[in-house]
Amino acid sequence: MACTLALVWSTHAWATIYQDIVWHQLVPSGWNPTQSLRGLRSFTRLPDSDPRAQAMMDKLRSAWDEAPTVSSFDGHDVRIMGYVVPLESGPSGIREFLLVPYFGACIHTPPPPANQIIFVRLESPAKDIRTMSTVRVSGTLVVDRATWNLGVSGYHLKAASVEKYPPR
């Protein structure tokens, strides 16, 4: 009996328990992603080619690339759902990708703020995921800003597992 109990305890101690998180938890309380555009009512009426519109977008992009992160998640084991934007893929599958909160982010629309982009590196390539696949990723979250050609990530998830979501 004592051996069985010791085995159960040791197995339980080795099992990682992931905290389920959602995207808004990665944004510090009180941070407003559109703060830098306050008072610019004419922005939506300007054509994209207008230098004033481009200057405003550059200002917004700069603010979003420097978006603050939530340091209390640093080093925590988490699980989060999102959409895949591949960075490194090949015949064996996707090994690195950006995880984003909504479909089309970084591809069809400007990238979200850095605190809404997570860089994910898998230990081994995943064959069953593609661009914009909906996945749930589990691993250790690290506050780590990095610049990619598709956007700036504010977090790095050292992934232990990735699965299509919802599970089949």
PDB file of C-alpha atoms in Angstrom:
ATOM      1  CA  MET A   1       0.000   0.000   0.000  1.00  0.00           C
ATOM      2  CA  ALA A   2       2.762   2.443   0.952  1.00  0.00           C
ATOM      3  CA  CYS A   3       4.611   1.658  -2.310  1.00  0.00           C
ATOM      4  CA  THR A   4       1.459   2.260  -4.349  1.00  0.00           C
ATOM      5  CA  LEU A   5       0.831   5.572  -2.591  1.00  0.00           C
ATOM      6  CA  ALA A   6       4.447   6.659  -3.145  1.00  0.00           C
ATOM      7  CA  LEU A   7       4.157   5.769  -6.840  1.00  0.00           C
ATOM      8  CA  VAL A   8       0.934   7.777  -7.199  1.00  0.00           C
ATOM      9  CA  TRP A   9       2.487  10.796  -5.469  1.00  0.00           C
ATOM     10  CA  SER A  10       5.668  10.675  -7.547  1.00  0.00           C
ATOM     11  CA  THR A  11       3.690  10.319 -10.799  1.00  0.00           C
ATOM     12  CA  HIS A  12       1.455  13.219  -9.804  1.00  0.00           C
ATOM     13  CA  ALA A  13       4.486  15.369  -8.907  1.00  0.00           C
ATOM     14  CA  TRP A  14       5.911  14.839 -12.405  1.00  0.00           C
ATOM     15  CA  ALA A  15       2.689  15.623 -14.252  1.00  0.00           C
ATOM     16  CA  THR A  16       2.582  19.239 -15.389  1.00  0.00           C
ATOM     17  CA  ILE A  17      -0.617  21.069 -14.618  1.00  0.00           C
ATOM     18  CA  TYR A  18      -1.281  23.809 -17.166  1.00  0.00           C
ATOM     19  CA  GLN A  19      -3.210  26.960 -16.306  1.00  0.00           C
ATOM     20  CA  ASP A  20      -5.801  27.691 -18.993  1.00  0.00           C
ATOM     21  CA  ILE A  21      -5.484  31.324 -20.037  1.00  0.00           C
ATOM     22  CA  VAL A  22      -7.249  33.574 -22.538  1.00  0.00           C
ATOM     23  CA  TRP A  23      -5.800  36.384 -24.623  1.00  0.00           C
ATOM     24  CA  HIS A  24      -7.046  39.354 -22.608  1.00  0.00           C
ATOM     25  CA  GLN A  25      -5.068  38.076 -19.605  1.00  0.00           C
ATOM     26  CA  LEU A  26      -1.848  38.813 -21.540  1.00  0.00           C
ATOM     27  CA  VAL A  27      -2.725  42.528 -21.683  1.00  0.00           C
ATOM     28  CA  PRO A  28      -1.850  44.596 -18.584  1.00  0.00           C
ATOM     29  CA  SER A  29      -4.836  46.129 -16.847  1.00  0.00           C
ATOM     30  CA  GLY A  30      -5.392  49.682 -18.011  1.00  0.00           C
ATOM     31  CA  TRP A  31      -3.362  49.442 -21.237  1.00  0.00           C
ATOM     32  CA  ASN A  32      -5.328  50.793 -24.192  1.00  0.00           C
ATOM     33  CA  PRO A  33      -4.043  49.745 -27.632  1.00  0.00           C
ATOM     34  CA  THR A  34      -5.677  52.732 -29.353  1.00  0.00           C
ATOM     35  CA  GLN A  35      -4.474  55.359 -26.854  1.00  0.00           C
ATOM     36  CA  SER A  36      -1.922  56.753 -29.328  1.00  0.00           C
ATOM     37  CA  LEU A  37      -4.717  57.609 -31.792  1.00  0.00           C
ATOM     38  CA  ARG A  38      -6.988  59.513 -29.394  1.00  0.00           C
ATOM     39  CA  GLY A  39      -8.231  62.748 -30.883  1.00  0.00           C
ATOM     40  CA  LEU A  40      -7.572  61.698 -34.472  1.00  0.00           C
ATOM     41  CA  ARG A  41     -11.170  61.493 -35.664  1.00  0.00           C
ATOM     42  CA  SER A  42     -10.330  62.136 -39.302  1.00  0.00           C
ATOM     43  CA  PHE A  43      -8.162  59.001 -39.458  1.00  0.00           C
ATOM     44  CA  THR A  44     -10.929  56.757 -40.790  1.00  0.00           C
ATOM     45  CA  ARG A  45     -11.785  59.235 -43.547  1.00  0.00           C
ATOM     46  CA  LEU A  46      -8.258  59.361 -44.983  1.00  0.00           C
ATOM     47  CA  PRO A  47      -7.267  57.151 -47.933  1.00  0.00           C
ATOM     48  CA  ASP A  48      -4.551  54.590 -47.132  1.00  0.00           C
ATOM     49  CA  SER A  49      -2.133  56.385 -49.478  1.00  0.00           C
ATOM     50  CA  ASP A  50      -2.439  59.714 -47.622  1.00  0.00           C
ATOM     51  CA  PRO A  51       0.853  60.559 -45.842  1.00  0.00           C
ATOM     52  CA  ARG A  52      -1.111  61.572 -42.716  1.00  0.00           C
ATOM     53  CA  ALA A  53      -2.796  58.146 -42.607  1.00  0.00           C
ATOM     54  CA  GLN A  54       0.557  56.443 -43.060  1.00  0.00           C
ATOM     55  CA  ALA A  55       2.095  58.564 -40.281  1.00  0.00           C
ATOM     56  CA  MET A  56      -0.785  57.642 -37.943  1.00  0.00           C
ATOM     57  CA  MET A  57      -0.430  53.943 -38.805  1.00  0.00           C
ATOM     58  CA  ASP A  58       3.327  54.147 -38.149  1.00  0.00           C
ATOM     59  CA  LYS A  59       2.594  55.718 -34.757  1.00  0.00           C
ATOM     60  CA  LEU A  60       0.051  53.004 -33.937  1.00  0.00           C
ATOM     61  CA  ARG A  61       2.375  50.232 -35.160  1.00  0.00           C
ATOM     62  CA  SER A  62       5.210  51.578 -32.996  1.00  0.00           C
ATOM     63  CA  ALA A  63       2.945  51.660 -29.919  1.00  0.00           C
ATOM     64  CA  TRP A  64       1.694  48.135 -30.612  1.00  0.00           C
ATOM     65  CA  ASP A  65       5.209  46.770 -31.184  1.00  0.00           C
ATOM     66  CA  GLU A  66       6.145  48.106 -27.733  1.00  0.00           C
ATOM     67  CA  ALA A  67       2.933  46.869 -26.079  1.00  0.00           C
ATOM     68  CA  PRO A  68       3.565  45.987 -22.426  1.00  0.00           C
ATOM     69  CA  THR A  69       3.401  42.372 -21.288  1.00  0.00           C
ATOM     70  CA  VAL A  70       2.241  40.751 -18.044  1.00  0.00           C
ATOM     71  CA  SER A  71       5.388  39.716 -16.176  1.00  0.00           C
ATOM     72  CA  SER A  72       3.486  37.569 -13.658  1.00  0.00           C
ATOM     73  CA  PHE A  73       3.043  34.913 -16.388  1.00  0.00           C
ATOM     74  CA  ASP A  74       6.811  34.610 -16.941  1.00  0.00           C
ATOM     75  CA  GLY A  75       7.871  31.000 -16.366  1.00  0.00           C
ATOM     76  CA  HIS A  76       4.321  29.688 -15.849  1.00  0.00           C
ATOM     77  CA  ASP A  77       2.983  26.528 -17.464  1.00  0.00           C
ATOM     78  CA  VAL A  78      -0.038  27.605 -19.499  1.00  0.00           C
ATOM     79  CA  ARG A  79      -2.469  26.389 -22.139  1.00  0.00           C
ATOM     80  CA  ILE A  80      -3.977  28.795 -24.684  1.00  0.00           C
ATOM     81  CA  MET A  81      -6.070  28.562 -27.837  1.00  0.00           C
ATOM     82  CA  GLY A  82      -5.206  30.549 -30.963  1.00  0.00           C
ATOM     83  CA  TYR A  83      -4.479  30.560 -34.683  1.00  0.00           C
ATOM     84  CA  VAL A  84      -1.250  29.465 -36.388  1.00  0.00           C
ATOM     85  CA  VAL A  85       0.933  31.778 -38.481  1.00  0.00           C
ATOM     86  CA  PRO A  86       3.849  29.554 -39.630  1.00  0.00           C
ATOM     87  CA  LEU A  87       7.439  30.780 -39.440  1.00  0.00           C
ATOM     88  CA  GLU A  88       9.356  27.571 -40.096  1.00  0.00           C
ATOM     89  CA  SER A  89       7.807  24.651 -41.912  1.00  0.00           C
ATOM     90  CA  GLY A  90       8.865  21.909 -44.248  1.00  0.00           C
ATOM     91  CA  PRO A  91       7.872  18.469 -45.474  1.00  0.00           C
ATOM     92  CA  SER A  92       7.952  17.147 -41.906  1.00  0.00           C
ATOM     93  CA  GLY A  93       5.556  19.851 -40.647  1.00  0.00           C
ATOM     94  CA  ILE A  94       5.575  23.157 -38.775  1.00  0.00           C
ATOM     95  CA  ARG A  95       8.247  23.643 -36.118  1.00  0.00           C
ATOM     96  CA  GLU A  96       7.940  27.371 -35.339  1.00  0.00           C
ATOM     97  CA  PHE A  97       4.926  29.646 -35.561  1.00  0.00           C
ATOM     98  CA  LEU A  98       3.265  32.725 -34.177  1.00  0.00           C
ATOM     99  CA  LEU A  99       0.116  32.083 -32.168  1.00  0.00           C
ATOM    100  CA  VAL A 100      -2.417  34.890 -32.610  1.00  0.00           C
ATOM    101  CA  PRO A 101      -5.862  35.527 -31.086  1.00  0.00           C
ATOM    102  CA  TYR A 102      -7.977  35.866 -34.227  1.00  0.00           C
ATOM    103  CA  PHE A 103      -8.233  34.462 -37.730  1.00  0.00           C
ATOM    104  CA  GLY A 104      -6.278  36.441 -40.341  1.00  0.00           C
ATOM    105  CA  ALA A 105      -3.968  38.241 -37.898  1.00  0.00           C
ATOM    106  CA  CYS A 106      -0.520  38.977 -39.373  1.00  0.00           C
ATOM    107  CA  ILE A 107      -1.668  37.778 -42.802  1.00  0.00           C
ATOM    108  CA  HIS A 108      -4.827  39.605 -43.938  1.00  0.00           C
ATOM    109  CA  THR A 109      -4.687  42.410 -41.392  1.00  0.00           C
ATOM    110  CA  PRO A 110      -1.944  44.355 -39.622  1.00  0.00           C
ATOM    111  CA  PRO A 111      -0.379  42.346 -36.795  1.00  0.00           C
ATOM    112  CA  PRO A 112      -1.965  42.660 -33.355  1.00  0.00           C
ATOM    113  CA  PRO A 113      -0.069  44.302 -30.476  1.00  0.00           C
ATOM    114  CA  ALA A 114       3.042  42.420 -29.291  1.00  0.00           C
ATOM    115  CA  ASN A 115       1.231  41.316 -26.120  1.00  0.00           C
ATOM    116  CA  GLN A 116      -1.224  39.468 -28.383  1.00  0.00           C
ATOM    117  CA  ILE A 117       1.400  37.501 -30.351  1.00  0.00           C
ATOM    118  CA  ILE A 118       3.152  34.437 -28.926  1.00  0.00           C
ATOM    119  CA  PHE A 119       6.180  32.856 -30.602  1.00  0.00           C
ATOM    120  CA  VAL A 120       5.908  29.057 -30.338  1.00  0.00           C
ATOM    121  CA  ARG A 121       8.757  26.613 -30.895  1.00  0.00           C
ATOM    122  CA  LEU A 122       7.918  22.900 -30.961  1.00  0.00           C
ATOM    123  CA  GLU A 123      10.413  20.201 -30.014  1.00  0.00           C
ATOM    124  CA  SER A 124       9.376  18.219 -33.071  1.00  0.00           C
ATOM    125  CA  PRO A 125       7.453  19.383 -36.157  1.00  0.00           C
ATOM    126  CA  ALA A 126       3.654  19.104 -36.186  1.00  0.00           C
ATOM    127  CA  LYS A 127       2.301  17.645 -39.417  1.00  0.00           C
ATOM    128  CA  ASP A 128      -1.398  18.170 -38.868  1.00  0.00           C
ATOM    129  CA  ILE A 129      -1.453  21.974 -38.505  1.00  0.00           C
ATOM    130  CA  ARG A 130      -1.480  24.581 -41.269  1.00  0.00           C
ATOM    131  CA  THR A 131      -1.717  28.346 -41.691  1.00  0.00           C
ATOM    132  CA  MET A 132      -4.600  29.639 -39.558  1.00  0.00           C
ATOM    133  CA  SER A 133      -5.310  26.223 -38.000  1.00  0.00           C
ATOM    134  CA  THR A 134      -7.098  26.604 -34.680  1.00  0.00           C
ATOM    135  CA  VAL A 135      -4.907  24.995 -32.014  1.00  0.00           C
ATOM    136  CA  ARG A 136      -4.458  24.702 -28.279  1.00  0.00           C
ATOM    137  CA  VAL A 137      -0.830  24.941 -27.179  1.00  0.00           C
ATOM    138  CA  SER A 138       0.551  23.934 -23.781  1.00  0.00           C
ATOM    139  CA  GLY A 139       3.979  24.842 -22.450  1.00  0.00           C
ATOM    140  CA  THR A 140       6.063  27.266 -20.436  1.00  0.00           C
ATOM    141  CA  LEU A 141       5.336  30.925 -21.185  1.00  0.00           C
ATOM    142  CA  VAL A 142       8.270  33.344 -21.144  1.00  0.00           C
ATOM    143  CA  VAL A 143       8.077  37.122 -21.459  1.00  0.00           C
ATOM    144  CA  ASP A 144      10.415  37.621 -24.424  1.00  0.00           C
ATOM    145  CA  ARG A 145      10.011  40.274 -27.130  1.00  0.00           C
ATOM    146  CA  ALA A 146      11.175  39.293 -30.629  1.00  0.00           C
ATOM    147  CA  THR A 147      10.760  40.837 -34.067  1.00  0.00           C
ATOM    148  CA  TRP A 148       9.597  38.715 -36.989  1.00  0.00           C
ATOM    149  CA  ASN A 149       8.781  39.694 -40.571  1.00  0.00           C
ATOM    150  CA  LEU A 150       5.083  39.158 -39.686  1.00  0.00           C
ATOM    151  CA  GLY A 151       5.022  41.108 -36.419  1.00  0.00           C
ATOM    152  CA  VAL A 152       6.543  41.554 -32.965  1.00  0.00           C
ATOM    153  CA  SER A 153       5.867  38.902 -30.330  1.00  0.00           C
ATOM    154  CA  GLY A 154       5.821  39.784 -26.645  1.00  0.00           C
ATOM    155  CA  TYR A 155       5.895  36.196 -25.412  1.00  0.00           C
ATOM    156  CA  HIS A 156       7.630  32.900 -26.203  1.00  0.00           C
ATOM    157  CA  LEU A 157       5.893  29.602 -25.455  1.00  0.00           C
ATOM    158  CA  LYS A 158       8.243  26.671 -25.065  1.00  0.00           C
ATOM    159  CA  ALA A 159       5.643  24.220 -26.234  1.00  0.00           C
ATOM    160  CA  ALA A 160       5.229  20.807 -24.711  1.00  0.00           C
ATOM    161  CA  SER A 161       2.258  20.008 -26.927  1.00  0.00           C
ATOM    162  CA  VAL A 162       0.056  21.389 -29.678  1.00  0.00           C
ATOM    163  CA  GLU A 163      -3.316  19.983 -30.647  1.00  0.00           C
ATOM    164  CA  LYS A 164      -6.021  20.963 -33.084  1.00  0.00           C
ATOM    165  CA  TYR A 165      -8.866  22.724 -31.333  1.00  0.00           C
ATOM    166  CA  PRO A 166     -11.544  21.810 -30.739  1.00  0.00           C
ATOM    167  CA  PRO A 167     -10.290  18.257 -30.294  1.00  0.00           C
ATOM    168  CA  ARG A 168     -11.792  15.728 -32.653  1.00  0.00           C
TER     169      ARG A 168
END
